Every structure is written in structure tokens, then in C-alpha cells.
Amino acid sequence: MNYVKEYEELMRKNIPDGVSMPEESVMQRADRRYKRLVERGIIRREEPFIATSTTVSDVTFNR
């Protein structure tokens, strides 16, 4: 499933809730659209994945 394509399709169907300002950046517009989709329940907000590393001393080998 192509989530970007699905997201763009949803955005085309969506009636804008306000006029975008000329000085508004693309990222700001995308962020506003994302927040609106979360509020409407179309997509679910997820916590960011934070990768952690395991040091060599934490790894045990069974020999």
C-alpha cells in the first residue's frame, strides 16, 4: 500500500479549512494537514520510534 499516494488522494478530496498564506512553507502546510487528519480520526498519531543501541558489554554469548 502506498501511503503517500493515499495521503495525497485524501488531501485532494479535502476542502481546505482556511486560506494558505503565501509565506507559509510546504512543511507548515503539510503539518497543518496532518494535524487535521489526526483530529478527524482519519489517521492515528503514533509516537516516534527511537532506536537505542546495545553496547558490546551488554551482549552475552552462550558458548
GROMACS .gro file of C-alpha atoms in nm:
model
   63
    1MET     CA    1   0.000   0.000   0.000
    2ASN     CA    2   0.139   0.337  -0.099
    3TYR     CA    3   0.066   0.563   0.198
    4VAL     CA    4   0.199   0.877   0.031
    5LYS     CA    5  -0.033   0.830  -0.266
    6GLU     CA    6  -0.327   0.758  -0.033
    7TYR     CA    7  -0.246   1.068   0.173
    8GLU     CA    8  -0.229   1.286  -0.139
    9GLU     CA    9  -0.561   1.144  -0.257
   10LEU     CA   10  -0.723   1.230   0.076
   11MET     CA   11  -0.581   1.581   0.055
   12ARG     CA   12  -0.729   1.631  -0.293
   13LYS     CA   13  -1.074   1.536  -0.162
   14ASN     CA   14  -1.040   1.755   0.145
   15ILE     CA   15  -1.184   2.105   0.137
   16PRO     CA   16  -0.925   2.344   0.288
   17ASP     CA   17  -1.024   2.483   0.626
   18GLY     CA   18  -0.854   2.813   0.554
   19VAL     CA   19  -0.660   3.010   0.302
   20SER     CA   20  -0.291   2.928   0.292
   21MET     CA   21  -0.067   3.227   0.333
   22PRO     CA   22   0.195   3.296   0.063
   23GLU     CA   23   0.476   3.293   0.320
   24GLU     CA   24   0.365   2.958   0.462
   25SER     CA   25   0.618   2.686   0.385
   26VAL     CA   26   0.536   2.349   0.234
   27MET     CA   27   0.628   2.179   0.562
   28GLN     CA   28   0.394   2.406   0.759
   29ARG     CA   29   0.106   2.326   0.522
   30ALA     CA   30   0.180   1.953   0.542
   31ASP     CA   31   0.195   1.972   0.922
   32ARG     CA   32  -0.138   2.153   0.936
   33ARG     CA   33  -0.298   1.893   0.706
   34TYR     CA   34  -0.150   1.608   0.914
   35LYS     CA   35  -0.290   1.756   1.235
   36ARG     CA   36  -0.631   1.799   1.073
   37LEU     CA   37  -0.631   1.433   0.963
   38VAL     CA   38  -0.544   1.325   1.318
   39GLU     CA   39  -0.821   1.541   1.463
   40ARG     CA   40  -1.075   1.398   1.219
   41GLY     CA   41  -0.969   1.042   1.307
   42ILE     CA   42  -0.862   0.952   0.953
   43ILE     CA   43  -0.511   0.863   1.065
   44ARG     CA   44  -0.377   0.772   1.408
   45ARG     CA   45  -0.095   0.965   1.569
   46GLU     CA   46   0.198   0.741   1.658
   47GLU     CA   47   0.485   0.805   1.891
   48PRO     CA   48   0.818   0.839   1.711
   49PHE     CA   49   1.038   0.532   1.708
   50ILE     CA   50   1.360   0.595   1.896
   51ALA     CA   51   1.631   0.344   1.822
   52THR     CA   52   1.864   0.251   2.104
   53SER     CA   53   2.195   0.080   2.071
   54THR     CA   54   2.323  -0.211   2.274
   55THR     CA   55   2.680  -0.185   2.386
   56VAL     CA   56   2.911  -0.481   2.350
   57SER     CA   57   2.931  -0.520   2.728
   58ASP     CA   58   2.553  -0.571   2.743
   59VAL     CA   59   2.556  -0.862   2.499
   60THR     CA   60   2.611  -1.208   2.644
   61PHE     CA   61   2.721  -1.508   2.445
   62ASN     CA   62   2.628  -1.862   2.542
   63ARG     CA   63   2.913  -2.092   2.442
   0.00000   0.00000   0.00000
